[in-house]
PDB file of C-alpha atoms in Angstrom:
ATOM      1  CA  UNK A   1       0.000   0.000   0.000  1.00  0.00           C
ATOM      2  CA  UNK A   2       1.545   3.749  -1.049  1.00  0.00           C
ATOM      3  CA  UNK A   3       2.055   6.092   1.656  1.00  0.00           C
ATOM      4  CA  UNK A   4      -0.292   8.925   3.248  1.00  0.00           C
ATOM      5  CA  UNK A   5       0.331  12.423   2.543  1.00  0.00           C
ATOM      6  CA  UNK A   6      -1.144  14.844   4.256  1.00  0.00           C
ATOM      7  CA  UNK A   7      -2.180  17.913   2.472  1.00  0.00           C
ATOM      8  CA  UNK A   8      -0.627  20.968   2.345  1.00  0.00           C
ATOM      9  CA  UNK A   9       2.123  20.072   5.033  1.00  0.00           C
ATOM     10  CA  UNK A  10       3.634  16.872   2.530  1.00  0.00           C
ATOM     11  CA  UNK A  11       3.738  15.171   6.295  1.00  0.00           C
ATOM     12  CA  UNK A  12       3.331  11.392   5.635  1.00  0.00           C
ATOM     13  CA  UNK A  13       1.145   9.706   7.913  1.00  0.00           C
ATOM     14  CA  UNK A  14       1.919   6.671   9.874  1.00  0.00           C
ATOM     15  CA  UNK A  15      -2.026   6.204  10.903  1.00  0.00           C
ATOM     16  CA  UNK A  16      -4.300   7.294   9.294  1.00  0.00           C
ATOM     17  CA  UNK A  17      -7.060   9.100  12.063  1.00  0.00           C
ATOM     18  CA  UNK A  18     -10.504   7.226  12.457  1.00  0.00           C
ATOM     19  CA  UNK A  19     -13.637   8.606  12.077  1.00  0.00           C
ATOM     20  CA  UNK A  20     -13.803   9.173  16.180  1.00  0.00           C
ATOM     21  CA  UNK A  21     -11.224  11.375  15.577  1.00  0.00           C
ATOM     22  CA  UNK A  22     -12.073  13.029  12.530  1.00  0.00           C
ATOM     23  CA  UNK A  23     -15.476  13.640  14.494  1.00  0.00           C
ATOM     24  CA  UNK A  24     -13.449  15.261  17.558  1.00  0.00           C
ATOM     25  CA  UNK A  25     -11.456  17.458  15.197  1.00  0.00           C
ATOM     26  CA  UNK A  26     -14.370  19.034  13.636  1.00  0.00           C
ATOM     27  CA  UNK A  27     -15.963  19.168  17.180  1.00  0.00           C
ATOM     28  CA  UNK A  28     -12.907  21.227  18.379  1.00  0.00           C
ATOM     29  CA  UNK A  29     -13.325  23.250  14.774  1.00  0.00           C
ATOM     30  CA  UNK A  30     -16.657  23.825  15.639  1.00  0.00           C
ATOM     31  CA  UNK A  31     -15.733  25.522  19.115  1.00  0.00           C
ATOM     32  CA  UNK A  32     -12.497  27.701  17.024  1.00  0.00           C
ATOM     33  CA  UNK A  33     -14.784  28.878  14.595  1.00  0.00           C
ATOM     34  CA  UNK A  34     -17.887  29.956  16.963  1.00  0.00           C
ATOM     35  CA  UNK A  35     -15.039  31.392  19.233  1.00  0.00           C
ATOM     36  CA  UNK A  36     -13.795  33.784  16.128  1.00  0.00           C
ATOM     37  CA  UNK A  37     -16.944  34.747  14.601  1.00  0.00           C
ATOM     38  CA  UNK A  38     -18.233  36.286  18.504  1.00  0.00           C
ATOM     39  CA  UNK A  39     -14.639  38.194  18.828  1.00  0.00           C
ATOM     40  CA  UNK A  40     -14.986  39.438  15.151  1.00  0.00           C
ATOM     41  CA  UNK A  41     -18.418  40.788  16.019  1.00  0.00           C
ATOM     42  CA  UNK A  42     -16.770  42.554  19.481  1.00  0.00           C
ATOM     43  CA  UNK A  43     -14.273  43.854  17.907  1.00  0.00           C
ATOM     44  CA  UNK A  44     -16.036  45.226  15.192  1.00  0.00           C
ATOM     45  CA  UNK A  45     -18.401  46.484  17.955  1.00  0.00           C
ATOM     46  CA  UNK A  46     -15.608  48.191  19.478  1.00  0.00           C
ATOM     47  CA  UNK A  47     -14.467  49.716  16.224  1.00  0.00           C
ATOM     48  CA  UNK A  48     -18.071  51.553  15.007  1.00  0.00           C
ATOM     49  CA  UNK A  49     -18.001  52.753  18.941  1.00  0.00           C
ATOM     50  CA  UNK A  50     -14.342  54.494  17.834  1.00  0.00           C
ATOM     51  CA  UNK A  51     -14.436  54.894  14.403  1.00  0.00           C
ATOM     52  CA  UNK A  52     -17.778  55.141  13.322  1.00  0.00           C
ATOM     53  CA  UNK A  53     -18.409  57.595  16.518  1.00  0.00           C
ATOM     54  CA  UNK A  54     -21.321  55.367  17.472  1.00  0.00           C
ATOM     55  CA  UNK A  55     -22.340  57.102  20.690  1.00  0.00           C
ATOM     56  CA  UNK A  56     -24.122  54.285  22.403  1.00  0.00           C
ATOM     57  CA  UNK A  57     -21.885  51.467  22.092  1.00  0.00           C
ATOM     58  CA  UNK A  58     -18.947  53.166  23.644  1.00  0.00           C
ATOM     59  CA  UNK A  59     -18.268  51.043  26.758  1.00  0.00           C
ATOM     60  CA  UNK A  60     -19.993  48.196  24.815  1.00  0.00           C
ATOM     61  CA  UNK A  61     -18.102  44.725  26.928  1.00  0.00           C
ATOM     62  CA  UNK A  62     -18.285  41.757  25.467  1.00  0.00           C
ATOM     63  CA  UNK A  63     -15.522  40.124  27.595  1.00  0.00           C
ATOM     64  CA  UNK A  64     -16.410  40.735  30.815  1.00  0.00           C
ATOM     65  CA  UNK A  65     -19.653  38.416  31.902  1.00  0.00           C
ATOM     66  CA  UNK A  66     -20.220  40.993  34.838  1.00  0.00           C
ATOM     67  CA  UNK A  67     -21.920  42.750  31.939  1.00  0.00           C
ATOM     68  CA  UNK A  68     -24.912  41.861  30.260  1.00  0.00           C
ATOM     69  CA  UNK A  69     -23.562  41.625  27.073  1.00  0.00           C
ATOM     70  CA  UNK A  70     -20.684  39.357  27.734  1.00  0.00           C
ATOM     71  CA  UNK A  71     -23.365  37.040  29.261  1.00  0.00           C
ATOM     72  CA  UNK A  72     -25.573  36.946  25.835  1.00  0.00           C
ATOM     73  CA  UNK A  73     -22.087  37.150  23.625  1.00  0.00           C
ATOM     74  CA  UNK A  74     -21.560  33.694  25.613  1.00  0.00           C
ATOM     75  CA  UNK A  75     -25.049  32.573  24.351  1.00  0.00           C
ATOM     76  CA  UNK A  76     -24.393  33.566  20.947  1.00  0.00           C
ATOM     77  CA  UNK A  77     -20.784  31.460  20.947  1.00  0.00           C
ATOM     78  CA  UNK A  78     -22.952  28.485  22.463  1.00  0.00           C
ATOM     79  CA  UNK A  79     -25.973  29.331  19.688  1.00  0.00           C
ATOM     80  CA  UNK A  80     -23.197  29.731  16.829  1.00  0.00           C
ATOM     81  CA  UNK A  81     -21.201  26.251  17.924  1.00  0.00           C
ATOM     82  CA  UNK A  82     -24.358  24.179  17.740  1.00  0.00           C
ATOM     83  CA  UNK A  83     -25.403  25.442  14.749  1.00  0.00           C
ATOM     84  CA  UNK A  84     -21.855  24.215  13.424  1.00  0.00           C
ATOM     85  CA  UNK A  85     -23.049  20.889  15.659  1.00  0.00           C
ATOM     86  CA  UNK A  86     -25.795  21.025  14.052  1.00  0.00           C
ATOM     87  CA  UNK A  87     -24.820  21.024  10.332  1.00  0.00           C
ATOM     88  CA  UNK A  88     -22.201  17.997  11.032  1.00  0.00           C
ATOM     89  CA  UNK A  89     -25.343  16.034  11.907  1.00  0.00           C
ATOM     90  CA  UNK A  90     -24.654  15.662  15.775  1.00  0.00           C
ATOM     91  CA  UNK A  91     -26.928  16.585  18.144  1.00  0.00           C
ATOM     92  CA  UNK A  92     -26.351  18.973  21.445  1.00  0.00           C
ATOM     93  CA  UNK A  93     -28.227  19.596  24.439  1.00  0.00           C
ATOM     94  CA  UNK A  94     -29.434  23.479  22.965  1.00  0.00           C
ATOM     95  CA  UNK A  95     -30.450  22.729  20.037  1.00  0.00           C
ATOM     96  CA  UNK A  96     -33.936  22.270  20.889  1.00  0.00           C
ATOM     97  CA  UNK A  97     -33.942  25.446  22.889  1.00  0.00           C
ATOM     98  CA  UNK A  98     -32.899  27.162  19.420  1.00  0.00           C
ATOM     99  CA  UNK A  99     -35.809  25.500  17.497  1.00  0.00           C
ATOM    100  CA  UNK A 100     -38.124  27.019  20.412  1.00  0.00           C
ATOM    101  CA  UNK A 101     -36.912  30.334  20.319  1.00  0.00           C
ATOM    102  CA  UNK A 102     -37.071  30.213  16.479  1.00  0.00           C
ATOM    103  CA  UNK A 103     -40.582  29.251  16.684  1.00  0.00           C
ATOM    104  CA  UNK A 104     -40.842  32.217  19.360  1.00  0.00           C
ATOM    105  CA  UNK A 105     -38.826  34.438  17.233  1.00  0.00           C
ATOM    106  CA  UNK A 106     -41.285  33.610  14.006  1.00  0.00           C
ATOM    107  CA  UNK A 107     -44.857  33.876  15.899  1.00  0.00           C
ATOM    108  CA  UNK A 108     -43.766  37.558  17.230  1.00  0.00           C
ATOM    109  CA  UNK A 109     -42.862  38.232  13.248  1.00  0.00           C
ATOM    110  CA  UNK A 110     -46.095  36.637  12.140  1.00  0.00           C
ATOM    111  CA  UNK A 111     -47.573  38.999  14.406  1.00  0.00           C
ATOM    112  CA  UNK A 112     -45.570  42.276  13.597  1.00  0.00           C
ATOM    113  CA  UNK A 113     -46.784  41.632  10.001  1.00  0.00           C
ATOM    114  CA  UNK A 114     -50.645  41.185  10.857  1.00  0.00           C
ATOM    115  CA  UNK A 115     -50.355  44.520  12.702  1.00  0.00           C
ATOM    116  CA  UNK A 116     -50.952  42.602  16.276  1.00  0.00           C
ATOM    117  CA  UNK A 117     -47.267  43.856  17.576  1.00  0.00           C
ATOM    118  CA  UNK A 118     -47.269  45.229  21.208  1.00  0.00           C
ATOM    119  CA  UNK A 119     -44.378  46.501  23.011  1.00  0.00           C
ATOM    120  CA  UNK A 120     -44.343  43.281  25.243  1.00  0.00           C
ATOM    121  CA  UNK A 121     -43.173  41.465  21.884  1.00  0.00           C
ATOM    122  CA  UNK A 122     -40.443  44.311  21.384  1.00  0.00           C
ATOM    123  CA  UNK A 123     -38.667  44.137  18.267  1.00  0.00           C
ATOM    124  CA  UNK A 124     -36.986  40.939  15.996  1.00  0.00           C
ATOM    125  CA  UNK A 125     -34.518  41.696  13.223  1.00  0.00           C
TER     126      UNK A 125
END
């Protein structure tokens, strides 16, 4: 049998990973790329507070769960990772809170556009 290469390194392989692995290393992608996305968004955040001269985020933390913000930022890196989850076909503990709050998040919609909004139901984007 001819040897494993990996691509791009040119590394050969000795063993070639099973699909446990393969599994764990998209698992642990899952988590990287969740984890970047949420300190994109901050930092961009941060930037339209500076740059843009947007008053009202100044002071905006998304890092420090004393604030309010850093606690939903951590829901949205939980919300973004299972969605990755999600899309490899593995199931996680939240993702049935996600279909419920997309079934919340539709009904107050379905309502905005039938002219039945109230300010209990706020605002969706």
């Amino acid at each position: 049998m001819g040897k494993i290469i990996e691509f791009p390194s040119g590394k050969v392989i000795d063993k070639p990973r099973d699909e446990t692995q393969i599994l764990q290393d998209q698992l642990a992608e899952c988590t990287d790329v969740a984890q970047h996305l949420v300190l994109v968004m901050a930092d961009e955040i941060e930037r339209l507070a500076e740059d843009d001269d947007i008053s009202w985020l100044k002071g905006f933390d998304a890092r420090n769960e004393e604030f309010n913000e850093a606690r939903d930022f951590h829901v949205i890196v939980n919300m973004i990772h299972t969605t990755m989850v999600r899309f490899l076909g593995v199931d996680h503990r939240i993702q049935k809170d996600m279909d419920s709050l997309y079934i919340k998040l539709k009904a107050i919609e379905l309502k905005q556009q039938l002219g039945e909004w109230t300010e209990e139901d706020n605002d969706t984007t």
